PDB file of C-alpha atoms in Angstrom:
ATOM      1  CA  MET A  15      68.969 141.756  79.986  1.00 62.00           C
ATOM      2  CA  ARG A  16      72.201 141.976  78.014  1.00 66.00           C
ATOM      3  CA  ARG A  17      74.170 141.060  81.145  1.00 66.00           C
ATOM      4  CA  ALA A  18      71.995 137.970  81.712  1.00 60.00           C
ATOM      5  CA  VAL A  19      72.619 136.873  78.121  1.00 58.00           C
ATOM      6  CA  LEU A  20      76.397 137.277  78.599  1.00 55.00           C
ATOM      7  CA  VAL A  21      76.322 135.269  81.832  1.00 54.00           C
ATOM      8  CA  LEU A  22      74.295 132.523  80.155  1.00 56.00           C
ATOM      9  CA  ALA A  23      76.712 132.458  77.208  1.00 56.00           C
ATOM     10  CA  ALA A  24      79.670 132.151  79.591  1.00 55.00           C
ATOM     11  CA  ILE A  25      78.018 129.263  81.440  1.00 61.00           C
ATOM     12  CA  LEU A  26      77.280 127.472  78.175  1.00 56.00           C
ATOM     13  CA  ALA A  27      80.860 127.997  76.971  1.00 53.00           C
ATOM     14  CA  LEU A  28      82.261 126.535  80.199  1.00 56.00           C
ATOM     15  CA  GLY A  29      79.910 123.576  79.901  1.00 55.00           C
ATOM     16  CA  ALA A  30      81.015 122.996  76.312  1.00 50.00           C
ATOM     17  CA  CYS A  31      84.668 123.061  77.392  1.00 50.00           C
ATOM     18  CA  ALA A  32      83.935 120.424  80.029  1.00 50.00           C
ATOM     19  CA  LEU A  33      82.281 118.221  77.400  1.00 57.00           C
ATOM     20  CA  LEU A  34      85.138 118.675  74.948  1.00 63.00           C
ATOM     21  CA  HIS A  35      87.802 118.024  77.603  1.00 68.00           C
ATOM     22  CA  PRO A  36      86.356 115.497  80.063  1.00 86.00           C
ATOM     23  CA  LEU A  37      88.496 114.300  82.948  1.00 89.00           C
ATOM     24  CA  THR A  38      90.526 111.156  82.397  1.00 93.00           C
ATOM     25  CA  PRO A  39      89.856 108.297  84.848  1.00 91.00           C
ATOM     26  CA  ASP A  40      93.112 109.148  86.696  1.00 94.00           C
ATOM     27  CA  GLN A  41      92.105 112.826  86.944  1.00 95.00           C
ATOM     28  CA  ARG A  42      88.659 111.843  88.253  1.00 96.00           C
ATOM     29  CA  PHE A  43      90.200 109.489  90.844  1.00 94.00           C
ATOM     30  CA  SER A  44      92.682 112.197  91.868  1.00 95.00           C
ATOM     31  CA  LYS A  45      89.829 114.627  92.398  1.00 96.00           C
ATOM     32  CA  ASP A  46      87.564 112.160  94.209  1.00 96.00           C
ATOM     33  CA  ILE A  47      90.174 110.713  96.592  1.00 97.00           C
ATOM     34  CA  VAL A  48      90.872 114.059  98.284  1.00 97.00           C
ATOM     35  CA  GLY A  49      89.450 114.101 101.801  1.00 95.00           C
ATOM     36  CA  SER A  50      89.301 112.020 104.973  1.00 94.00           C
ATOM     37  CA  TRP A  51      88.970 108.227 105.042  1.00 94.00           C
ATOM     38  CA  ILE A  52      88.942 105.418 107.585  1.00 91.00           C
ATOM     39  CA  VAL A  53      89.139 101.633 107.334  1.00 89.00           C
ATOM     40  CA  ALA A  54      85.667 100.285 106.538  1.00 89.00           C
ATOM     41  CA  GLY A  55      84.142  98.086 109.236  1.00 85.00           C
ATOM     42  CA  ASP A  56      83.708  95.275 106.676  1.00 89.00           C
ATOM     43  CA  SER A  57      87.246  95.540 105.272  1.00 90.00           C
ATOM     44  CA  PRO A  58      89.554  92.532 105.758  1.00 88.00           C
ATOM     45  CA  ASP A  59      92.237  94.855 107.185  1.00 85.00           C
ATOM     46  CA  TYR A  60      89.909  96.244 109.868  1.00 81.00           C
ATOM     47  CA  ARG A  61      91.561  96.256 113.288  1.00 78.00           C
ATOM     48  CA  LEU A  62      90.781  98.010 116.508  1.00 73.00           C
ATOM     49  CA  VAL A  63      93.740 100.312 115.867  1.00 74.00           C
ATOM     50  CA  PRO A  64      92.094 103.671 115.300  1.00 84.00           C
ATOM     51  CA  MET A  65      93.444 105.641 112.370  1.00 88.00           C
ATOM     52  CA  HIS A  66      92.397 108.397 110.061  1.00 89.00           C
ATOM     53  CA  GLU A  67      93.729 108.942 106.546  1.00 93.00           C
ATOM     54  CA  ARG A  68      93.699 112.321 104.784  1.00 94.00           C
ATOM     55  CA  PHE A  69      94.474 112.870 101.114  1.00 97.00           C
ATOM     56  CA  TYR A  70      95.289 116.463 100.169  1.00 97.00           C
ATOM     57  CA  LYS A  71      95.010 118.141  96.751  1.00 96.00           C
ATOM     58  CA  ASP A  72      98.725 118.926  96.722  1.00 97.00           C
ATOM     59  CA  GLY A  73      99.640 115.228  96.448  1.00 97.00           C
ATOM     60  CA  THR A  74     100.401 114.670 100.113  1.00 97.00           C
ATOM     61  CA  TYR A  75      98.712 112.144 102.320  1.00 94.00           C
ATOM     62  CA  ARG A  76      98.752 111.679 106.104  1.00 96.00           C
ATOM     63  CA  ILE A  77      97.801 108.772 108.302  1.00 94.00           C
ATOM     64  CA  PHE A  78      97.078 109.674 111.912  1.00 92.00           C
ATOM     65  CA  TRP A  79      97.257 106.782 114.410  1.00 91.00           C
ATOM     66  CA  PHE A  80      95.308 107.227 117.658  1.00 89.00           C
ATOM     67  CA  GLU A  81      95.689 105.754 121.118  1.00 87.00           C
ATOM     68  CA  ASP A  82      92.055 104.661 121.354  1.00 82.00           C
ATOM     69  CA  ALA A  83      88.624 105.075 119.780  1.00 77.00           C
ATOM     70  CA  THR A  84      88.121 108.511 121.352  1.00 80.00           C
ATOM     71  CA  CYS A  85      90.578 109.775 118.720  1.00 82.00           C
ATOM     72  CA  THR A  86      91.902 112.460 121.040  1.00 84.00           C
ATOM     73  CA  ASN A  87      95.536 111.393 121.403  1.00 89.00           C
ATOM     74  CA  VAL A  88      97.609 110.968 118.227  1.00 90.00           C
ATOM     75  CA  VAL A  89     100.356 108.427 118.941  1.00 93.00           C
ATOM     76  CA  GLY A  90     101.943 108.438 115.503  1.00 94.00           C
ATOM     77  CA  GLU A  91     101.857 109.772 111.972  1.00 95.00           C
ATOM     78  CA  THR A  92     102.835 108.507 108.561  1.00 97.00           C
ATOM     79  CA  HIS A  93     103.442 111.159 105.887  1.00 97.00           C
ATOM     80  CA  LEU A  94     103.254 110.137 102.236  1.00 98.00           C
ATOM     81  CA  SER A  95     103.180 111.578  98.758  1.00 98.00           C
ATOM     82  CA  TRP A  96     100.578 110.166  96.372  1.00 98.00           C
ATOM     83  CA  LYS A  97      99.666 110.063  92.698  1.00 97.00           C
ATOM     84  CA  ILE A  98      97.429 107.972  90.501  1.00 98.00           C
ATOM     85  CA  GLU A  99      98.899 106.310  87.418  1.00 97.00           C
ATOM     86  CA  ASP A 100      96.783 104.120  85.131  1.00 96.00           C
ATOM     87  CA  GLY A 101      94.255 103.463  87.899  1.00 97.00           C
ATOM     88  CA  VAL A 102      96.916 102.647  90.500  1.00 98.00           C
ATOM     89  CA  LEU A 103      97.310 104.668  93.682  1.00 97.00           C
ATOM     90  CA  VAL A 104     101.055 105.033  94.237  1.00 98.00           C
ATOM     91  CA  SER A 105     102.024 106.250  97.713  1.00 97.00           C
ATOM     92  CA  LYS A 106     105.561 106.836  98.967  1.00 98.00           C
ATOM     93  CA  ILE A 107     106.347 107.235 102.656  1.00 98.00           C
ATOM     94  CA  THR A 108     108.182 110.522 103.173  1.00 98.00           C
ATOM     95  CA  ALA A 109     108.259 110.735 107.002  1.00 97.00           C
ATOM     96  CA  VAL A 110     107.200 108.751 110.067  1.00 97.00           C
ATOM     97  CA  THR A 111     107.123 109.575 113.748  1.00 95.00           C
ATOM     98  CA  GLY A 112     108.446 106.121 114.654  1.00 93.00           C
ATOM     99  CA  PRO A 113     109.346 102.750 113.127  1.00 93.00           C
ATOM    100  CA  ALA A 114     105.944 101.285 114.005  1.00 91.00           C
ATOM    101  CA  PHE A 115     104.340 103.665 111.477  1.00 93.00           C
ATOM    102  CA  GLY A 116     106.298 102.662 108.374  1.00 94.00           C
ATOM    103  CA  HIS A 117     109.668 103.209 106.757  1.00 96.00           C
ATOM    104  CA  VAL A 118     110.725 106.284 104.793  1.00 98.00           C
ATOM    105  CA  GLY A 119     111.125 105.451 101.120  1.00 98.00           C
ATOM    106  CA  ASP A 120     108.686 102.521 101.055  1.00 97.00           C
ATOM    107  CA  VAL A 121     106.316 102.628  98.083  1.00 97.00           C
ATOM    108  CA  ILE A 122     102.796 101.218  98.295  1.00 96.00           C
ATOM    109  CA  ARG A 123     100.853 100.442  95.105  1.00 98.00           C
ATOM    110  CA  SER A 124      97.150  99.657  95.041  1.00 97.00           C
ATOM    111  CA  ARG A 125      94.811  99.307  92.072  1.00 98.00           C
ATOM    112  CA  ILE A 126      91.619 101.330  92.489  1.00 97.00           C
ATOM    113  CA  ILE A 127      88.752  98.869  92.063  1.00 97.00           C
ATOM    114  CA  SER A 128      86.098 101.485  92.783  1.00 96.00           C
ATOM    115  CA  LEU A 129      85.979 105.009  94.137  1.00 96.00           C
ATOM    116  CA  THR A 130      82.691 106.701  94.921  1.00 94.00           C
ATOM    117  CA  LYS A 131      81.802 109.710  97.003  1.00 93.00           C
ATOM    118  CA  ASP A 132      81.673 107.630 100.208  1.00 94.00           C
ATOM    119  CA  ARG A 133      83.717 104.460  99.624  1.00 96.00           C
ATOM    120  CA  MET A 134      86.845 103.217  97.897  1.00 96.00           C
ATOM    121  CA  VAL A 135      87.943  99.658  97.292  1.00 97.00           C
ATOM    122  CA  LEU A 136      91.597  98.964  96.510  1.00 97.00           C
ATOM    123  CA  ARG A 137      93.654  95.879  95.685  1.00 97.00           C
ATOM    124  CA  SER A 138      97.236  95.824  96.872  1.00 96.00           C
ATOM    125  CA  LEU A 139      99.715  95.120  94.086  1.00 96.00           C
ATOM    126  CA  ASP A 140     102.172  94.057  96.789  1.00 93.00           C
ATOM    127  CA  ASP A 141     100.246  91.216  98.445  1.00 94.00           C
ATOM    128  CA  GLY A 142      97.024  90.893  96.386  1.00 94.00           C
ATOM    129  CA  SER A 143      94.737  91.753  99.304  1.00 94.00           C
ATOM    130  CA  THR A 144      91.592  93.803  98.711  1.00 96.00           C
ATOM    131  CA  TYR A 145      90.625  96.435 101.253  1.00 94.00           C
ATOM    132  CA  SER A 146      88.059  99.206 101.693  1.00 95.00           C
ATOM    133  CA  ARG A 147      87.933 102.727 103.041  1.00 94.00           C
ATOM    134  CA  VAL A 148      84.913 104.893 103.838  1.00 94.00           C
ATOM    135  CA  ARG A 149      84.807 108.651 103.893  1.00 94.00           C
ATOM    136  CA  SER A 150      84.640 109.863 107.469  1.00 86.00           C
ATOM    137  CA  THR A 151      86.000 112.405 109.892  1.00 71.00           C
ATOM    138  CA  ARG A 152      86.042 109.800 112.671  1.00 73.00           C
ATOM    139  CA  CYS A 153      88.996 107.478 113.151  1.00 74.00           C
ATOM    140  CA  LEU A 154      87.316 104.128 113.671  1.00 67.00           C
ATOM    141  CA  ALA A 155      84.400 102.587 111.813  1.00 61.00           C
ATOM    142  CA  PRO A 156      81.950 100.281 113.543  1.00 57.00           C
ATOM    143  CA  LYS A 157      82.831  96.638 112.859  1.00 56.00           C
ATOM    144  CA  GLN A 158      80.405  94.961 110.480  1.00 49.00           C
ATOM    145  CA  ILE A 159      79.343  91.557 111.813  1.00 42.00           C
ATOM    146  CA  GLU A 160      78.174  88.866 109.403  1.00 44.00           C
ATOM    147  CA  VAL A 161      75.008  86.976 110.346  1.00 37.00           C
TER     148      VAL A 161
END
């Protein structure tokens, strides 16, 4: 019984700490962005160029470009570092497997409009375009057709 009381007290103390020190919006975004994403089928930047984006906890980010929708043959990679500052995703290209996949040193800045468990919407601070990503382990989303 005493052990159960101690465990309950520890759980309550941890919960109180979380309430006293909630995550900032940037910390929440940084936690929620980790994982695998693809271009949403209804995103303006959707193309039939299969790719898969992976954000890692350590602040690195990889884009894998595939030959076709089977996603079996990687034809290129873009390696980036990432951080979130004041609601802006800042990514810097650190390596590429070829010039078609970006240029080392380029910095990409996008304001996070929304970020949920399954979808993120970003607005490029470079060209003003708005684009979407969906969480997925596939490399190509089905195209959404307007009716």
